[in-house]
Amino acid sequence: MNKKIIIFSFAVFFLVGLFATDALAAQEWISDILANPSRYWNRNVTVVGDVQAVVANPPGTTRGTYSLLDDSGVVPLTIQTKDLPPIGKTFQVTGVIVQDPNNANAPLMKESKRTSPGLASNMKILLIAGGALFLILLIIFIILLTKPKTPRAPQATVSPAPRPVPPPPAQGPAPDKTTKIPTTKTVPPPPTPDKTQVFLSLGVEIIIEKGPDQGKEFALHKQVTMFGRSGARKNEIELKDDTVSKEQCSVYYDSVNKQFTIKNESQTNVTQLNGQLITDPVTLNNGDLIEMGKTVLKFKKE
């Protein structure tokens, strides 16, 4: 970027800042006018705010007064006009500050100009400043595009490297040499000794007292013991009773509280404990009778 572009940018920024300063200086806060009205007697000022109340004088006409409130306080400024505005709209009003005939210490503005509802002055200033900045960037971009490009220096010509010439063949055929691969005898690894499985009894037995498997006894040694007929699920206690589901129920062991609970898992066949249907997990006690299908099992603690 050359010096002309930099100087031009600073000049535009200076003008935008000057315009924004003038615009801000022209607008007054209503709270300042109400706090020090003697400073503004017979002065032409501009305020921006929302219309709070409208009073027609005489009634039925468009003449009268209305109150205008901005963000500087909670007390509005009374404005005298010949054309009453609608309530709730935002306006930029310009007029002369005079003494209220009904209260000599209270300021009253005689309206001379009122803009249509729209953006506040601060927002307009920001939009103008943003537009000026965009214009500056656009001018810089156009100048950079129209700037003549420096021609590139001619590049040196790169010649392909000469193809290598293969060496002449050796005089006479070369003797063949046979490379022997040493043979090693693969020795199979020694067989892994069988590991002895540790059977840990939980001190509980299941005794089948009635059904096709009557007389069988099973010691519980897992935290989850599953009951049912032979099927897809691997049950620790498999029953030959055809009235028992493949996934009938399970007994769970709580190693912290040393308690056993039973849960029914069949969707078609019920499981009963001491003649009561099991709908939720139930704690098992010594001597409890578990019924499923035609089979009756006894829960026995050693």
PDB file of C-alpha atoms in Angstrom, residues 60-191:
ATOM      1  CA  GLY A  60     -60.562  16.855  19.638  1.00  0.00           C
ATOM      2  CA  THR A  61     -57.761  18.637  17.738  1.00  0.00           C
ATOM      3  CA  THR A  62     -54.233  17.634  16.783  1.00  0.00           C
ATOM      4  CA  ARG A  63     -52.764  20.482  18.822  1.00  0.00           C
ATOM      5  CA  GLY A  64     -51.553  20.054  22.383  1.00  0.00           C
ATOM      6  CA  THR A  65     -48.644  18.540  24.294  1.00  0.00           C
ATOM      7  CA  TYR A  66     -47.002  15.143  24.615  1.00  0.00           C
ATOM      8  CA  SER A  67     -44.293  13.713  26.893  1.00  0.00           C
ATOM      9  CA  LEU A  68     -41.075  12.234  25.534  1.00  0.00           C
ATOM     10  CA  LEU A  69     -38.809   9.835  27.508  1.00  0.00           C
ATOM     11  CA  ASP A  70     -35.302   8.649  26.617  1.00  0.00           C
ATOM     12  CA  ASP A  71     -32.833   6.233  28.262  1.00  0.00           C
ATOM     13  CA  SER A  72     -31.265   8.882  30.522  1.00  0.00           C
ATOM     14  CA  GLY A  73     -33.960   8.862  33.224  1.00  0.00           C
ATOM     15  CA  VAL A  74     -37.518   8.161  34.254  1.00  0.00           C
ATOM     16  CA  VAL A  75     -38.987  11.693  34.022  1.00  0.00           C
ATOM     17  CA  PRO A  76     -40.238  12.725  30.552  1.00  0.00           C
ATOM     18  CA  LEU A  77     -39.956  16.118  28.830  1.00  0.00           C
ATOM     19  CA  THR A  78     -43.152  17.951  27.875  1.00  0.00           C
ATOM     20  CA  ILE A  79     -43.273  19.046  24.222  1.00  0.00           C
ATOM     21  CA  GLN A  80     -45.762  21.477  22.683  1.00  0.00           C
ATOM     22  CA  THR A  81     -46.804  20.666  19.103  1.00  0.00           C
ATOM     23  CA  LYS A  82     -49.371  21.351  16.416  1.00  0.00           C
ATOM     24  CA  ASP A  83     -49.445  17.716  15.295  1.00  0.00           C
ATOM     25  CA  LEU A  84     -49.761  15.173  18.097  1.00  0.00           C
ATOM     26  CA  PRO A  85     -47.787  11.943  17.511  1.00  0.00           C
ATOM     27  CA  PRO A  86     -48.939   8.371  18.265  1.00  0.00           C
ATOM     28  CA  ILE A  87     -48.085   6.913  21.671  1.00  0.00           C
ATOM     29  CA  GLY A  88     -45.229   4.410  21.875  1.00  0.00           C
ATOM     30  CA  LYS A  89     -43.338   5.573  18.761  1.00  0.00           C
ATOM     31  CA  THR A  90     -39.738   6.763  18.750  1.00  0.00           C
ATOM     32  CA  PHE A  91     -38.999  10.237  17.348  1.00  0.00           C
ATOM     33  CA  GLN A  92     -36.148  12.675  16.995  1.00  0.00           C
ATOM     34  CA  VAL A  93     -37.527  16.075  18.016  1.00  0.00           C
ATOM     35  CA  THR A  94     -35.924  19.492  17.571  1.00  0.00           C
ATOM     36  CA  GLY A  95     -37.243  22.627  19.252  1.00  0.00           C
ATOM     37  CA  VAL A  96     -36.659  25.588  21.596  1.00  0.00           C
ATOM     38  CA  ILE A  97     -36.598  25.146  25.373  1.00  0.00           C
ATOM     39  CA  VAL A  98     -38.880  27.686  27.130  1.00  0.00           C
ATOM     40  CA  GLN A  99     -40.462  28.038  30.560  1.00  0.00           C
ATOM     41  CA  ASP A 100     -43.682  26.150  31.175  1.00  0.00           C
ATOM     42  CA  PRO A 101     -46.499  28.719  31.625  1.00  0.00           C
ATOM     43  CA  ASN A 102     -47.946  26.587  34.428  1.00  0.00           C
ATOM     44  CA  ASN A 103     -44.576  26.122  36.186  1.00  0.00           C
ATOM     45  CA  ALA A 104     -41.854  28.703  35.652  1.00  0.00           C
ATOM     46  CA  ASN A 105     -39.102  26.346  36.844  1.00  0.00           C
ATOM     47  CA  ALA A 106     -40.098  23.484  34.532  1.00  0.00           C
ATOM     48  CA  PRO A 107     -38.784  23.389  30.947  1.00  0.00           C
ATOM     49  CA  LEU A 108     -41.103  23.040  27.974  1.00  0.00           C
ATOM     50  CA  MET A 109     -40.019  22.398  24.391  1.00  0.00           C
ATOM     51  CA  LYS A 110     -41.772  24.096  21.491  1.00  0.00           C
ATOM     52  CA  GLU A 111     -41.480  21.610  18.654  1.00  0.00           C
ATOM     53  CA  SER A 112     -40.109  22.921  15.349  1.00  0.00           C
ATOM     54  CA  LYS A 113     -39.175  19.627  13.688  1.00  0.00           C
ATOM     55  CA  ARG A 114     -39.953  15.961  14.252  1.00  0.00           C
ATOM     56  CA  THR A 115     -38.560  13.143  12.166  1.00  0.00           C
ATOM     57  CA  SER A 116     -40.439   9.995  11.280  1.00  0.00           C
ATOM     58  CA  PRO A 117     -39.990   6.960  13.561  1.00  0.00           C
ATOM     59  CA  GLY A 118     -36.750   5.211  12.782  1.00  0.00           C
ATOM     60  CA  LEU A 119     -33.319   4.552  14.113  1.00  0.00           C
ATOM     61  CA  ALA A 120     -31.829   6.498  16.971  1.00  0.00           C
ATOM     62  CA  SER A 121     -29.081   8.993  16.264  1.00  0.00           C
ATOM     63  CA  ASN A 122     -26.349   6.778  17.708  1.00  0.00           C
ATOM     64  CA  MET A 123     -27.408   3.920  15.458  1.00  0.00           C
ATOM     65  CA  LYS A 124     -27.456   6.192  12.427  1.00  0.00           C
ATOM     66  CA  ILE A 125     -23.932   7.369  13.251  1.00  0.00           C
ATOM     67  CA  LEU A 126     -22.711   3.793  13.497  1.00  0.00           C
ATOM     68  CA  LEU A 127     -24.302   2.938  10.154  1.00  0.00           C
ATOM     69  CA  ILE A 128     -22.723   5.994   8.510  1.00  0.00           C
ATOM     70  CA  ALA A 129     -19.313   5.138   9.972  1.00  0.00           C
ATOM     71  CA  GLY A 130     -19.642   1.528   8.818  1.00  0.00           C
ATOM     72  CA  GLY A 131     -20.604   2.631   5.321  1.00  0.00           C
ATOM     73  CA  ALA A 132     -17.612   4.979   5.175  1.00  0.00           C
ATOM     74  CA  LEU A 133     -15.282   2.179   6.274  1.00  0.00           C
ATOM     75  CA  PHE A 134     -16.711  -0.129   3.634  1.00  0.00           C
ATOM     76  CA  LEU A 135     -16.199   2.592   1.021  1.00  0.00           C
ATOM     77  CA  ILE A 136     -12.550   2.964   2.076  1.00  0.00           C
ATOM     78  CA  LEU A 137     -11.919  -0.763   1.799  1.00  0.00           C
ATOM     79  CA  LEU A 138     -13.635  -0.848  -1.589  1.00  0.00           C
ATOM     80  CA  ILE A 139     -11.432   2.006  -2.904  1.00  0.00           C
ATOM     81  CA  ILE A 140      -8.285   0.277  -1.620  1.00  0.00           C
ATOM     82  CA  PHE A 141      -9.341  -2.978  -3.262  1.00  0.00           C
ATOM     83  CA  ILE A 142      -9.974  -1.227  -6.601  1.00  0.00           C
ATOM     84  CA  ILE A 143      -6.584   0.524  -6.431  1.00  0.00           C
ATOM     85  CA  LEU A 144      -4.832  -2.771  -5.765  1.00  0.00           C
ATOM     86  CA  LEU A 145      -6.621  -4.410  -8.681  1.00  0.00           C
ATOM     87  CA  THR A 146      -5.748  -1.621 -11.110  1.00  0.00           C
ATOM     88  CA  LYS A 147      -2.110  -1.466  -9.994  1.00  0.00           C
ATOM     89  CA  PRO A 148       0.143  -2.731 -12.813  1.00  0.00           C
ATOM     90  CA  LYS A 149       1.767  -6.024 -12.067  1.00  0.00           C
ATOM     91  CA  THR A 150       5.550  -6.355 -12.163  1.00  0.00           C
ATOM     92  CA  PRO A 151       6.522  -8.743 -14.956  1.00  0.00           C
ATOM     93  CA  ARG A 152       8.174 -11.884 -13.788  1.00  0.00           C
ATOM     94  CA  ALA A 153      11.787 -12.546 -14.602  1.00  0.00           C
ATOM     95  CA  PRO A 154      12.255 -15.141 -17.348  1.00  0.00           C
ATOM     96  CA  GLN A 155      12.872 -18.553 -15.907  1.00  0.00           C
ATOM     97  CA  ALA A 156      15.868 -20.535 -16.948  1.00  0.00           C
ATOM     98  CA  THR A 157      15.223 -23.408 -19.344  1.00  0.00           C
ATOM     99  CA  VAL A 158      15.661 -26.753 -17.693  1.00  0.00           C
ATOM    100  CA  SER A 159      17.082 -29.398 -20.014  1.00  0.00           C
ATOM    101  CA  PRO A 160      16.340 -33.050 -19.368  1.00  0.00           C
ATOM    102  CA  ALA A 161      19.205 -35.030 -17.935  1.00  0.00           C
ATOM    103  CA  PRO A 162      20.864 -37.475 -20.342  1.00  0.00           C
ATOM    104  CA  ARG A 163      19.664 -41.055 -20.081  1.00  0.00           C
ATOM    105  CA  PRO A 164      22.287 -43.249 -18.389  1.00  0.00           C
ATOM    106  CA  VAL A 165      24.059 -45.695 -20.665  1.00  0.00           C
ATOM    107  CA  PRO A 166      24.095 -49.289 -19.341  1.00  0.00           C
ATOM    108  CA  PRO A 167      27.575 -50.815 -18.876  1.00  0.00           C
ATOM    109  CA  PRO A 168      28.780 -53.272 -21.531  1.00  0.00           C
ATOM    110  CA  PRO A 169      28.161 -56.948 -20.737  1.00  0.00           C
ATOM    111  CA  ALA A 170      31.013 -58.824 -19.107  1.00  0.00           C
ATOM    112  CA  GLN A 171      33.155 -61.046 -21.276  1.00  0.00           C
ATOM    113  CA  GLY A 172      31.957 -64.619 -20.958  1.00  0.00           C
ATOM    114  CA  PRO A 173      29.028 -65.911 -19.005  1.00  0.00           C
ATOM    115  CA  ALA A 174      29.185 -65.484 -15.285  1.00  0.00           C
ATOM    116  CA  PRO A 175      29.298 -68.760 -13.369  1.00  0.00           C
ATOM    117  CA  ASP A 176      26.023 -69.713 -11.757  1.00  0.00           C
ATOM    118  CA  LYS A 177      26.166 -69.794  -8.008  1.00  0.00           C
ATOM    119  CA  THR A 178      23.535 -71.716  -6.134  1.00  0.00           C
ATOM    120  CA  THR A 179      22.706 -70.314  -2.730  1.00  0.00           C
ATOM    121  CA  LYS A 180      21.652 -73.002  -0.348  1.00  0.00           C
ATOM    122  CA  ILE A 181      19.029 -72.214   2.221  1.00  0.00           C
ATOM    123  CA  PRO A 182      19.934 -73.810   5.521  1.00  0.00           C
ATOM    124  CA  THR A 183      17.222 -76.139   6.682  1.00  0.00           C
ATOM    125  CA  THR A 184      16.167 -75.877  10.279  1.00  0.00           C
ATOM    126  CA  LYS A 185      14.122 -78.493  11.960  1.00  0.00           C
ATOM    127  CA  THR A 186      11.007 -77.016  13.465  1.00  0.00           C
ATOM    128  CA  VAL A 187      10.545 -78.238  16.960  1.00  0.00           C
ATOM    129  CA  PRO A 188       6.941 -78.025  18.163  1.00  0.00           C
ATOM    130  CA  PRO A 189       6.466 -76.159  21.456  1.00  0.00           C
ATOM    131  CA  PRO A 190       5.895 -78.289  24.506  1.00  0.00           C
ATOM    132  CA  PRO A 191       2.240 -78.857  25.335  1.00  0.00           C
TER     133      PRO A 191
END
